[in-house]
């Protein structure tokens, strides 16, 4: 199904400098194994995995080295063959040290241990879901929610849509774009598997209109799938946010505190769809990540496939290293990525890119008092009042902040991006959000 | 690959998201507004002579000095380059009558900054438009000087010999009903009429307005809702009561309406935050302006209308909170 030609969008948002031309024409390249592999036990939302190996253990590529603990958790596989050198607390892209397994890769690289292949035609929904869990698949969009949970809606929730998020609205990043061009049919097959696992017969792929080649390729690939459509979205940040994607394509609004499941939709990332395809059809666990290494501060921008656990520094070195005017290394994109201070932190399953911004790309402007221009309110895709929320947080008026919906904020950063006063709106709101959530937890009857 | 080698080469910055920002800043926006006032400045000089430059210089100079004085007393950094005092000075000068007393100009400008702005806490905290506070003070203190108009340089017909607002206001009922503005509209558009320094040329103001809207500095909702409001309210009232209410075209071009709609009502700090609020603000302004001009004691109502609505802004903000995404309507 070709899908609708009219461009879909949402209210609010902004147009940051796209920066995609740095890497959009570069094919995904496989980076060789690094010298050290650092595998965090916490690569997903939920409980960290429990290590099954200790110092000096020999591990094979693809072997389970940490098992799931509790329901919202997943196993972790060794990305390479080698020897465990330590299990330590170490640097993590979140900025907080986490427990991690350090592996010295063997001289000879070996093929990963595969799981039994499943026939995508005959595999049952349960088999697919089990495989998604066993393969350690998490959402590739950033939050890294274990995928199998999203595919198991609670009893009584009627799901009628599986959406693939091909918006890639974060500026600079192009890995989803490359994956859609280079693995077009696998993306569609992955989506079919996701639809089957969730028992849903309608699927679609949403792509922003700044990627016409991806739209054309995906349209061609879905021609023989009557239940899958390609939807063209207007290029606008944050179109790729789940709530904005669902709104643009179906017109449905996910209420505050609710999930896409509550409006009958499951949203998955392009990378997640491919991970599902690889796990089911090839039997591969999730041990590598496709990512874009880009920005004015890196000498040779690239789209790469790297082993999970590769230290950021080794990835940057592989791309020629930093330029002399590099000022910031960010895990993820410029709007929501996390600035890094320790480049020994490793690439994780959900790392979508490493962005190195140069002095030239950073706008430095004076911070002034709020001039009440209302731009932040105009652009907030969730119709919040960012300046008000920031002010209430600053004044520690958390009850009022709660009333004004501080916990609804998804921290997309559009408000701070447009703010002429250069106020740290997201930082204040994040603080208020944390305080209000703590307040709400205490309020719950024991 | 160690931290040490890295840090010796690069000082990595750690700041929170987002890592990119628009180039539009408070300062930049202010200087764009200053630049957009240039056509009005030119029209002031063309129609009322180079002597008007002295009024502008005094008004801007006193505004900047007053602000500097306050910053000094408060032991804060000077903020001249944020441009806001320059704007206040410029705006005040452009809404004064031609050849206005320079000493009085200085007083008005000091009042605008000291009472209109800094007393409330400075940039971002003032409730009322500072330039209008300055003008309101002058109107009260020096009413005669404030309503003494001068002919523009190129007097060609009867209308240009009296302020169109006063002409209409003080005409009798039969004259009013038979008043024909159409022959004066071209003079009103280019600015060849009596009026305040920068307010007479509709064309200059419209150019500035289009520029400011295109730059994203002026939110279009305010001028558009004001213009629509005038067309609606003056249109209806003119049909009902032509002896008191002039036609919408007159209200749009006469006096300080356009200047107010582009430069005064759109002031970021003193206008509403929300889109809905901006519509309410603009429509209310239009209603007040038509009402004051038609039924009040004064020929002009833009200044008071804006000051009144500035005062209503906190209330408007409170009642126009946007409905949060996903909350059932």
XYZ file of C-alpha atoms in Angstrom:
775
model
C 0.000 0.000 0.000
C 1.505 3.310 -1.003
C -0.126 5.289 1.786
C -1.455 8.764 1.840
C 0.300 11.461 -0.147
C -0.770 14.396 1.957
C 1.872 15.376 4.457
C 1.049 14.781 8.067
C 2.180 16.841 11.001
C 1.414 18.095 14.514
C 0.946 21.498 16.183
C 4.021 23.317 17.500
C 7.629 22.292 17.035
C 10.569 24.028 15.411
C 13.123 23.762 12.630
C 16.652 23.350 13.914
C 19.546 23.298 11.426
C 19.330 19.784 9.944
C 23.007 19.039 9.388
C 22.202 15.712 7.732
C 24.199 16.433 4.570
C 27.389 15.555 6.482
C 26.548 11.853 6.478
C 23.361 11.155 4.539
C 25.213 9.912 1.465
C 27.651 7.715 3.394
C 26.995 3.982 3.434
C 26.956 2.148 6.743
C 30.412 0.797 7.345
C 31.309 -2.036 9.746
C 33.902 -0.913 12.252
C 36.419 -3.635 13.253
C 36.375 -4.954 16.822
C 37.756 -2.472 19.349
C 40.698 -3.105 21.692
C 38.453 -3.129 24.734
C 34.781 -3.900 25.061
C 32.845 -2.479 27.987
C 29.369 -3.936 28.365
C 27.101 -2.070 30.814
C 24.596 -4.246 32.660
C 22.139 -1.397 32.445
C 21.350 -0.709 28.812
C 17.618 -0.544 29.194
C 14.934 0.971 31.383
C 14.290 -1.406 34.279
C 16.474 -3.600 36.457
C 20.101 -4.095 35.366
C 20.971 -7.584 34.142
C 22.792 -9.935 36.533
C 26.322 -10.943 35.440
C 26.919 -14.653 34.718
C 30.659 -14.311 34.155
C 33.559 -13.195 36.310
C 37.137 -12.082 35.880
C 39.106 -14.355 33.534
C 35.989 -16.063 32.108
C 36.389 -16.908 28.437
C 33.383 -15.751 26.450
C 32.181 -16.382 22.911
C 30.583 -13.718 20.750
C 26.822 -13.911 21.172
C 27.040 -15.809 24.466
C 24.737 -14.638 27.268
C 26.977 -12.940 29.844
C 24.250 -11.408 32.011
C 20.730 -12.619 32.604
C 17.507 -10.709 33.010
C 16.496 -9.817 36.551
C 12.777 -9.339 37.031
C 10.136 -8.650 34.374
C 11.323 -5.313 32.977
C 14.786 -6.569 32.140
C 16.584 -8.410 29.378
C 19.667 -10.587 28.935
C 22.934 -9.193 27.624
C 25.223 -11.010 25.189
C 28.936 -10.721 24.684
C 29.553 -8.632 21.558
C 32.918 -10.314 20.925
C 34.894 -13.462 21.698
C 37.483 -12.824 24.388
C 38.372 -12.809 28.070
C 36.616 -10.956 30.854
C 39.184 -8.694 32.496
C 36.952 -7.233 35.176
C 33.435 -6.544 36.383
C 33.479 -2.959 37.621
C 31.610 0.262 38.222
C 32.588 2.410 35.295
C 31.720 5.261 32.966
C 28.302 5.230 31.345
C 26.834 7.536 28.728
C 24.102 8.607 31.152
C 26.784 10.413 33.140
C 26.379 8.138 36.170
C 28.818 5.223 36.745
C 27.152 1.835 36.254
C 28.163 -1.781 36.691
C 29.779 -3.174 33.580
C 31.692 -6.169 32.248
C 35.028 -5.397 30.591
C 36.181 -7.837 27.916
C 39.513 -8.087 26.128
C 38.621 -9.292 22.624
C 40.522 -12.358 21.311
C 43.071 -11.905 18.512
C 40.966 -13.922 16.109
C 37.465 -12.645 15.630
C 34.871 -15.377 15.429
C 31.310 -15.548 14.205
C 28.742 -15.024 16.963
C 26.901 -17.951 18.491
C 23.504 -17.903 16.844
C 20.161 -18.920 18.201
C 18.049 -21.387 16.257
C 16.570 -19.772 13.119
C 12.831 -19.302 13.106
C 10.736 -19.431 9.984
C 9.075 -16.023 9.808
C 6.073 -17.561 7.999
C 5.296 -20.198 10.582
C 6.638 -18.704 13.813
C 3.887 -18.010 16.330
C 3.376 -14.698 18.106
C 4.660 -16.257 21.334
C 7.781 -17.596 19.623
C 8.566 -14.169 18.181
C 8.057 -12.420 21.514
C 10.263 -14.968 23.304
C 12.936 -14.494 20.697
C 12.777 -10.690 21.010
C 13.354 -11.067 24.752
C 16.105 -13.701 24.414
C 17.927 -11.605 21.850
C 18.060 -8.719 24.331
C 16.251 -6.275 22.079
C 15.482 -2.798 23.366
C 13.862 0.157 21.637
C 16.458 1.907 19.508
C 14.886 5.314 19.841
C 16.726 6.419 22.954
C 14.658 5.394 25.972
C 15.727 1.748 25.499
C 12.544 0.155 26.745
C 12.661 -3.661 26.456
C 10.829 -4.389 23.213
C 9.070 -7.604 24.230
C 7.110 -5.723 26.888
C 5.755 -3.292 24.306
C 4.597 -6.306 22.304
C 2.655 -7.752 25.248
C -0.195 -5.324 25.878
C -2.181 -5.917 29.070
C -5.452 -7.862 28.733
C -8.280 -5.789 27.378
C -6.195 -3.255 25.452
C -7.126 -3.341 21.808
C -4.149 -2.540 19.591
C -4.783 -1.783 15.926
C -1.564 -0.178 14.717
C 2.148 -0.925 14.716
C 4.110 2.112 13.617
C 7.722 2.282 12.597
C 9.328 5.567 13.436
C 11.387 6.615 10.440
C 11.050 10.311 11.187
C 14.599 10.658 12.504
C 13.799 14.204 13.529
C 16.962 14.717 15.586
C 19.230 16.932 13.488
C 22.487 15.438 12.163
C 21.557 11.765 12.678
C 21.209 9.665 9.534
C 21.473 6.056 10.662
C 17.744 5.312 10.328
C 17.857 6.885 6.878
C 20.776 4.660 5.833
C 19.110 1.576 7.317
C 15.921 2.317 5.371
C 17.920 2.652 2.147
C 20.302 -0.251 2.654
C 18.058 -2.787 4.369
C 14.683 -1.767 2.977
C 13.107 -5.219 2.691
C 14.416 -6.350 6.084
C 12.812 -3.311 7.714
C 9.461 -4.269 6.212
C 9.862 -7.921 7.215
C 10.805 -6.839 10.732
C 7.632 -4.752 10.855
C 5.577 -7.746 9.680
C 7.089 -9.818 12.495
C 6.293 -7.084 15.030
C 2.710 -6.939 13.748
C 2.399 -10.691 14.016
C 3.847 -10.727 17.541
C 1.384 -8.067 18.679
C -1.545 -9.631 16.784
C -2.121 -6.457 14.779
C -2.995 -6.338 11.094
C -2.199 -2.720 10.326
C 1.284 -1.329 10.058
C 2.827 1.879 8.822
C 6.159 3.570 8.449
C 6.312 7.310 9.094
C 9.100 9.197 7.318
C 9.856 12.941 7.241
C 9.765 14.581 3.826
C 13.443 15.554 3.978
C 14.193 11.908 3.089
C 12.531 11.483 -0.327
C 14.807 8.577 -1.305
C 13.875 6.621 1.791
C 10.200 7.335 1.133
C 10.508 6.074 -2.455
C 12.439 2.954 -1.433
C 10.068 2.050 1.387
C 7.034 2.680 -0.827
C 8.389 0.224 -3.357
C 9.134 -2.335 -0.653
C 5.623 -2.216 0.820
C 3.855 -2.514 -2.535
C 3.147 -6.210 -2.007
C 2.060 -5.719 1.613
C -1.537 -4.621 1.577
C -1.566 -4.045 5.336
C 1.494 -1.763 5.519
C 1.594 1.864 4.387
C 4.240 4.568 4.183
C 3.168 7.919 5.634
C 4.943 11.133 4.684
C 5.484 13.535 7.556
C 6.410 17.207 7.390
C 9.975 17.774 8.495
C 9.678 19.386 11.881
C 11.224 18.692 15.265
C 10.100 16.685 17.318
C 8.057 14.722 14.759
C 9.743 11.513 15.890
C 8.470 11.782 19.459
C 5.978 8.941 19.974
C 3.075 11.212 20.850
C 3.716 13.479 17.848
C 4.076 10.542 15.456
C 0.811 8.991 16.614
C -0.961 12.345 16.437
C 0.312 13.073 12.930
C -0.589 9.673 11.520
C -3.795 8.730 13.341
C -4.996 11.994 14.874
C -5.097 10.256 18.268
C -3.657 11.984 21.321
C -1.953 9.960 24.040
C -3.222 11.467 27.309
C -0.746 12.586 29.999
C 0.594 9.635 31.967
C -0.686 7.130 29.419
C 1.145 5.006 26.873
C 0.704 4.604 23.116
C -0.934 1.268 24.005
C -3.779 3.224 25.567
C -4.713 4.662 22.183
C -4.195 1.342 20.424
C -0.755 1.959 18.973
C 2.681 0.365 19.287
C 5.569 2.492 18.078
C 8.903 0.911 17.219
C 12.092 2.302 15.809
C 13.600 1.374 12.424
C 16.611 -0.136 14.191
C 14.347 -2.162 16.459
C 12.542 -3.606 13.475
C 15.872 -4.726 12.020
C 17.014 -6.182 15.337
C 13.797 -8.223 15.400
C 14.377 -9.374 11.832
C 17.971 -10.384 12.637
C 16.939 -12.193 15.812
C 14.110 -14.158 14.229
C 15.375 -14.850 10.728
C 19.125 -15.043 11.374
C 19.121 -15.973 15.061
C 21.408 -13.067 15.956
C 21.293 -11.484 19.410
C 21.533 -7.683 19.641
C 25.284 -7.119 19.939
C 25.945 -4.290 17.550
C 24.547 -0.818 17.029
C 24.171 1.273 13.904
C 25.101 4.851 14.628
C 26.020 8.136 12.989
C 29.305 9.734 13.973
C 28.994 13.313 12.847
C 29.247 17.023 13.476
C 31.711 19.747 12.616
C 34.054 18.556 15.352
C 34.874 15.134 13.896
C 37.385 14.774 11.076
C 35.654 12.033 9.041
C 31.925 11.768 9.704
C 30.612 8.233 9.108
C 27.619 5.976 9.447
C 28.910 2.951 11.326
C 27.921 -0.448 12.621
C 29.901 -0.970 15.806
C 29.969 -3.624 18.490
C 27.987 -2.699 21.599
C 30.552 -1.893 24.294
C 32.996 -0.077 22.029
C 34.358 2.931 23.953
C 33.319 6.241 22.405
C 36.963 7.249 22.101
C 37.745 4.264 19.857
C 34.802 5.137 17.606
C 35.983 8.745 17.400
C 39.555 7.631 16.647
C 38.230 5.401 13.873
C 36.619 8.512 12.391
C 39.884 10.428 12.349
C 39.560 11.944 15.811
C 38.338 15.344 16.910
C 39.147 18.583 15.140
C 40.930 21.309 17.076
C 37.749 23.357 17.491
C 35.611 20.505 18.863
C 33.849 21.577 22.040
C 31.250 18.968 22.873
C 30.852 15.215 22.469
C 27.237 14.112 22.648
C 25.803 10.610 22.811
C 22.719 10.986 20.608
C 21.518 14.035 18.733
C 21.851 17.759 19.482
C 18.350 18.188 20.913
C 18.114 15.323 23.419
C 21.556 13.680 23.492
C 23.741 13.592 26.595
C 27.016 15.559 26.667
C 29.902 13.254 27.587
C 32.778 13.981 29.925
C 34.458 10.580 29.904
C 35.043 9.156 26.447
C 35.819 5.708 27.822
C 32.024 5.346 28.197
C 30.825 2.664 25.792
C 28.380 2.568 22.915
C 25.142 0.936 24.050
C 22.351 -0.967 22.343
C 20.279 2.202 21.942
C 23.074 4.622 21.012
C 21.907 6.337 17.839
C 24.864 8.564 17.220
C 27.914 10.360 18.505
C 27.788 14.031 17.678
C 30.834 16.217 18.043
C 29.916 19.876 17.863
C 32.500 22.457 16.916
C 32.670 25.986 18.272
C 31.052 27.226 15.061
C 27.968 25.049 15.509
C 27.210 26.220 19.018
C 25.256 29.426 19.387
C 26.547 31.355 22.334
C 24.239 34.118 23.448
C 23.663 36.026 26.625
C 21.108 34.814 29.132
C 18.578 37.551 29.902
C 15.495 37.525 32.108
C 12.425 35.987 30.466
C 11.043 38.645 28.117
C 7.670 36.894 27.998
C 7.629 36.543 24.232
C 5.592 33.351 24.501
C 7.620 31.532 21.852
C 8.210 28.534 24.138
C 4.456 28.164 24.600
C 3.861 28.542 20.886
C 6.284 25.732 19.987
C 5.640 23.274 22.831
C 4.224 20.201 21.070
C 2.479 19.136 24.273
C 0.852 22.555 24.804
C 2.661 23.224 28.051
C 3.877 26.617 29.275
C 7.638 26.049 29.558
C 8.494 29.498 30.900
C 5.867 29.117 33.614
C 7.029 25.598 34.525
C 10.654 26.722 34.719
C 9.716 29.683 36.896
C 7.598 27.564 39.246
C 10.439 25.040 39.585
C 12.858 27.852 40.294
C 10.567 29.157 43.029
C 10.165 25.597 44.387
C 6.409 25.873 43.891
C 6.110 22.207 43.042
C 2.354 21.838 43.670
C 1.721 24.563 41.119
C 4.251 23.031 38.731
C 2.347 19.764 38.997
C -0.901 21.571 38.269
C 0.663 23.133 35.162
C 1.620 19.662 33.931
C 5.365 19.559 34.586
C 5.387 15.745 34.561
C 3.884 15.697 31.067
C 7.043 17.294 29.607
C 9.102 14.908 27.482
C 12.166 17.175 27.562
C 12.331 17.495 23.765
C 14.057 20.861 24.198
C 12.112 22.766 21.540
C 11.320 25.519 24.070
C 14.935 26.115 25.036
C 15.957 25.923 21.390
C 13.748 28.892 20.447
C 14.182 30.900 23.667
C 15.685 34.316 22.831
C 16.568 34.821 26.492
C 18.669 31.623 26.339
C 17.062 30.340 29.524
C 17.902 26.786 30.656
C 14.210 25.886 30.481
C 14.697 22.121 30.162
C 17.062 22.024 33.124
C 14.607 23.810 35.396
C 11.706 21.714 34.181
C 13.689 18.504 34.682
C 14.352 19.537 38.272
C 10.694 20.363 38.857
C 9.651 17.094 37.272
C 11.926 15.056 39.532
C 10.639 16.891 42.621
C 6.997 16.479 41.641
C 7.450 12.799 40.879
C 9.094 12.261 44.271
C 6.177 14.129 45.835
C 3.692 11.896 44.019
C 5.460 8.731 45.163
C 5.311 9.870 48.794
C 1.666 10.746 48.431
C 0.655 7.207 47.455
C -0.861 5.395 50.452
C 1.570 2.912 51.951
C 42.492 7.042 24.580
C 42.803 8.096 28.186
C 40.969 10.986 29.670
C 44.220 12.823 30.303
C 45.331 12.940 26.688
C 41.865 13.930 25.647
C 41.518 16.758 28.102
C 44.917 18.118 27.283
C 43.766 18.609 23.699
C 40.125 19.438 24.130
C 38.176 21.039 26.876
C 34.877 19.257 26.538
C 31.865 21.248 27.594
C 29.144 19.712 29.679
C 25.819 21.443 29.409
C 22.272 20.193 29.495
C 20.040 19.718 26.463
C 19.364 21.089 23.948
C 22.873 21.550 22.605
C 21.834 23.837 19.759
C 19.912 27.101 19.931
C 18.423 29.573 17.499
C 20.529 32.606 16.793
C 17.608 34.846 17.786
C 18.401 36.428 21.131
C 16.762 39.115 23.226
C 19.494 41.487 22.177
C 19.239 40.671 18.487
C 15.463 41.039 18.538
C 15.754 44.455 20.192
C 18.198 45.749 17.592
C 15.990 44.419 14.816
C 13.155 46.491 16.280
C 15.444 49.518 16.343
C 16.299 48.900 12.692
C 12.633 48.492 11.792
C 11.917 51.954 13.229
C 14.138 53.533 10.601
C 11.376 54.162 8.015
C 9.314 55.926 10.706
C 12.342 57.975 11.650
C 12.799 58.984 8.044
C 9.142 59.928 7.684
C 9.436 62.059 10.850
C 12.356 63.971 9.372
C 10.825 64.249 5.897
C 7.477 65.558 7.067
C 8.440 67.534 10.162
C 12.039 68.568 9.516
C 15.487 67.733 10.851
C 14.759 69.571 14.106
C 12.912 66.431 15.217
C 16.228 64.578 15.431
C 16.953 66.540 18.617
C 13.804 65.144 20.272
C 14.863 61.643 19.290
C 18.425 62.148 20.539
C 17.280 63.538 23.895
C 14.709 60.813 24.393
C 17.130 57.972 23.591
C 20.005 59.558 25.509
C 18.005 60.126 28.678
C 16.547 56.616 28.481
C 19.976 55.017 28.240
C 21.405 57.195 31.016
C 18.457 56.557 33.325
C 18.878 52.833 32.875
C 22.609 53.059 33.493
C 21.953 55.048 36.671
C 19.618 52.393 38.036
C 22.053 49.606 37.170
C 24.777 51.534 38.939
C 22.658 51.992 42.080
C 21.681 48.324 42.029
C 25.298 47.335 41.368
C 24.256 45.373 38.272
C 26.026 45.105 34.942
C 25.189 47.759 32.394
C 22.631 46.480 29.921
C 22.766 49.162 27.237
C 23.638 46.657 24.549
C 20.451 44.678 25.118
C 18.905 47.601 23.223
C 15.744 47.818 25.286
C 16.398 51.312 26.662
C 17.214 52.545 23.166
C 13.879 51.176 21.976
C 11.943 52.812 24.789
C 13.620 56.139 24.019
C 12.953 55.833 20.314
C 9.347 54.768 20.737
C 8.608 57.606 23.138
C 10.129 60.198 20.794
C 8.123 58.909 17.857
C 4.810 59.302 19.666
C 5.456 62.906 20.734
C 4.164 65.922 18.787
C 6.640 67.585 16.413
C 8.835 70.317 17.920
C 7.999 69.116 21.427
C 9.916 70.806 24.241
C 13.261 69.029 24.694
C 13.312 69.399 28.471
C 9.872 67.851 28.746
C 11.027 65.116 26.389
C 13.836 64.272 28.798
C 11.442 64.149 31.733
C 9.120 61.834 29.831
C 11.967 59.554 28.895
C 13.259 59.362 32.473
C 9.763 58.571 33.730
C 9.417 55.849 31.088
C 12.579 54.069 32.187
C 12.574 54.769 35.924
C 8.884 54.331 36.678
C 7.711 52.400 33.646
C 10.455 49.815 33.677
C 13.075 49.761 36.419
C 10.675 50.291 39.307
C 9.067 46.986 38.397
C 12.399 45.165 38.296
C 13.735 45.992 34.856
C 13.568 44.139 31.572
C 11.041 41.339 31.635
C 9.232 42.403 34.799
C 7.396 45.604 33.865
C 3.621 45.418 33.535
C 3.041 48.515 31.405
C 4.701 49.536 28.171
C 7.431 51.936 29.400
C 7.212 54.329 26.448
C 3.473 54.679 26.955
C 3.942 55.261 30.674
C 6.262 58.105 29.712
C 3.768 59.516 27.262
C 0.844 59.196 29.672
C 2.862 61.152 32.213
C 3.569 63.909 29.704
C -0.062 63.974 28.620
C -1.074 64.632 32.219
C 1.746 67.049 33.036
C 1.830 69.096 29.839
C -1.569 68.682 28.173
C -1.334 71.800 26.028
C 2.098 71.075 24.601
C 1.086 67.486 24.056
C -1.787 68.487 21.804
C -0.107 71.278 19.872
C 0.287 69.958 16.348
C 2.365 71.276 13.543
C 1.723 71.131 9.872
C 3.840 68.741 7.878
C 6.317 70.286 5.441
C 4.152 69.686 2.425
C 0.770 71.186 3.170
C -1.487 70.599 0.219
C -5.043 70.583 1.414
C -7.348 71.271 4.312
C -6.978 67.944 6.006
C -3.258 68.304 6.431
C -3.880 71.534 8.296
C -5.517 69.761 11.220
C -4.980 66.417 12.829
C -7.516 64.124 11.178
C -8.508 62.808 14.578
C -9.220 66.283 15.939
C -10.901 67.298 12.723
C -13.403 64.511 13.084
C -13.735 64.705 16.845
C -14.590 68.372 16.956
C -16.802 68.511 13.882
C -20.545 68.698 14.451
C -22.879 65.793 13.873
C -23.977 66.670 10.346
C -20.382 67.336 9.285
C -19.413 63.991 10.753
C -22.068 62.075 8.934
C -21.022 63.674 5.690
C -17.288 63.379 6.340
C -15.461 62.033 3.332
C -12.076 60.575 4.109
C -11.381 58.960 0.819
C -9.748 62.048 -0.653
C -7.293 62.188 2.241
C -6.439 58.518 2.429
C -3.337 58.839 0.266
C -1.904 61.590 2.494
C -2.706 59.509 5.565
C -0.959 56.544 4.045
C 2.310 58.275 3.221
C 2.181 60.451 6.323
C 1.579 63.958 5.001
C -0.794 64.877 7.828
C -0.612 66.308 11.282
C 0.272 63.903 14.026
C 3.027 62.560 16.235
C 6.548 62.271 14.838
C 6.587 58.673 13.682
C 2.901 57.894 13.612
C 1.741 59.671 10.509
C 3.137 57.433 7.790
C 1.049 54.285 7.571
C 3.319 53.003 4.851
C 6.510 53.212 6.934
C 4.794 51.391 9.792
C 3.397 48.681 7.545
C 6.872 48.040 6.089
C 8.255 47.683 9.614
C 5.405 45.425 10.641
C 5.901 43.047 7.726
C 9.632 42.909 8.476
C 9.134 42.219 12.181
C 6.550 39.511 11.545
C 8.812 37.871 8.961
C 11.698 37.880 11.446
C 9.498 36.194 14.046
C 9.836 39.123 16.441
C 6.280 40.383 16.263
C 3.611 37.753 16.735
C 1.201 38.371 13.854
C -1.806 37.549 16.005
C -1.709 40.904 17.821
C -1.671 43.343 14.858
C -3.982 41.110 12.829
C -6.532 40.777 15.614
C -6.404 44.542 16.236
C -6.997 45.347 12.583
C -9.762 42.758 12.298
C -11.274 44.087 15.505
C -11.348 47.644 14.213
C -12.929 46.529 10.954
C -15.606 44.634 12.883
C -16.347 47.114 15.698
C -15.950 50.348 13.743
C -17.759 48.762 10.797
C -20.804 47.840 12.834
C -20.886 51.012 14.934
C -20.364 53.207 11.888
C -23.460 51.707 10.278
C -25.520 52.204 13.427
C -24.197 55.585 14.525
C -22.374 57.406 11.685
C -22.714 60.732 13.513
C -20.271 59.566 16.172
C -18.287 56.666 14.747
C -16.021 57.089 11.742
C -15.562 54.356 9.174
C -13.001 51.566 9.754
C -10.549 52.888 7.129
C -10.245 56.114 9.072
C -9.682 54.339 12.376
C -6.961 52.186 10.862
C -4.964 55.044 9.329
C -5.611 57.941 11.686
C -3.649 58.744 14.799
C -1.454 56.165 16.454
C -3.398 53.035 15.594
C -0.920 51.376 13.219
C 2.076 52.471 15.258
C 0.439 51.049 18.356
C -0.546 47.828 16.621
C 2.954 47.181 15.288
C 5.301 48.565 17.939
C 3.412 49.091 21.199
C 0.826 46.368 21.678
C 3.305 43.742 20.445
C 5.912 44.486 23.113
C 6.929 40.997 24.313
C 7.021 41.807 27.988
C 3.654 43.535 28.267
C 1.525 41.407 25.930
C -0.049 38.001 26.646
C 1.921 34.744 26.491
C -0.570 32.500 24.782
C -1.990 32.563 21.266
C -5.538 32.672 22.516
C -4.558 35.460 24.901
C -3.099 37.459 22.037
C -6.404 37.303 20.161
C -8.360 38.430 23.211
C -5.816 41.203 23.793
C -5.934 42.456 20.192
C -9.706 42.370 19.846
C -10.191 44.097 23.206
C -7.721 46.779 22.174
C -9.606 47.404 18.953
C -12.867 47.719 20.836
C -11.408 50.114 23.411
C -9.737 52.254 20.752
C -12.919 52.651 18.711
C -14.929 53.290 21.876
C -12.562 55.895 23.341
C -12.134 57.704 20.028
C -15.859 57.774 19.308
C -17.421 58.242 22.731
C -14.612 59.509 24.981
C -13.549 63.097 25.636
C -10.243 62.756 23.772
C -9.763 62.375 20.042
C -7.158 59.595 20.497
C -7.475 56.383 22.489
C -4.625 54.099 21.474
C -2.339 54.909 24.399
C -4.954 54.460 27.088
C -6.356 51.354 25.445
C -2.941 49.690 25.427
C -2.137 50.716 29.002
C -5.488 49.358 30.188
C -4.973 46.083 28.366
C -1.368 45.817 29.640
C -2.890 45.776 33.093
C -5.222 42.969 32.070
C -2.430 40.753 30.734
C -1.814 38.704 33.915
C -5.530 37.965 34.032
C -5.604 37.017 30.354
C -2.612 34.697 30.862
C -4.344 33.026 33.762
C -7.517 32.282 31.841
C -5.938 31.257 28.548
C -3.781 28.410 29.797
C -3.469 26.055 26.832
C -5.171 22.666 27.109
C -2.395 20.101 27.643
C -1.910 17.648 24.771
C -4.116 14.584 25.176
C -6.356 16.035 27.871
C -9.984 15.464 26.844
C -11.627 18.646 25.677
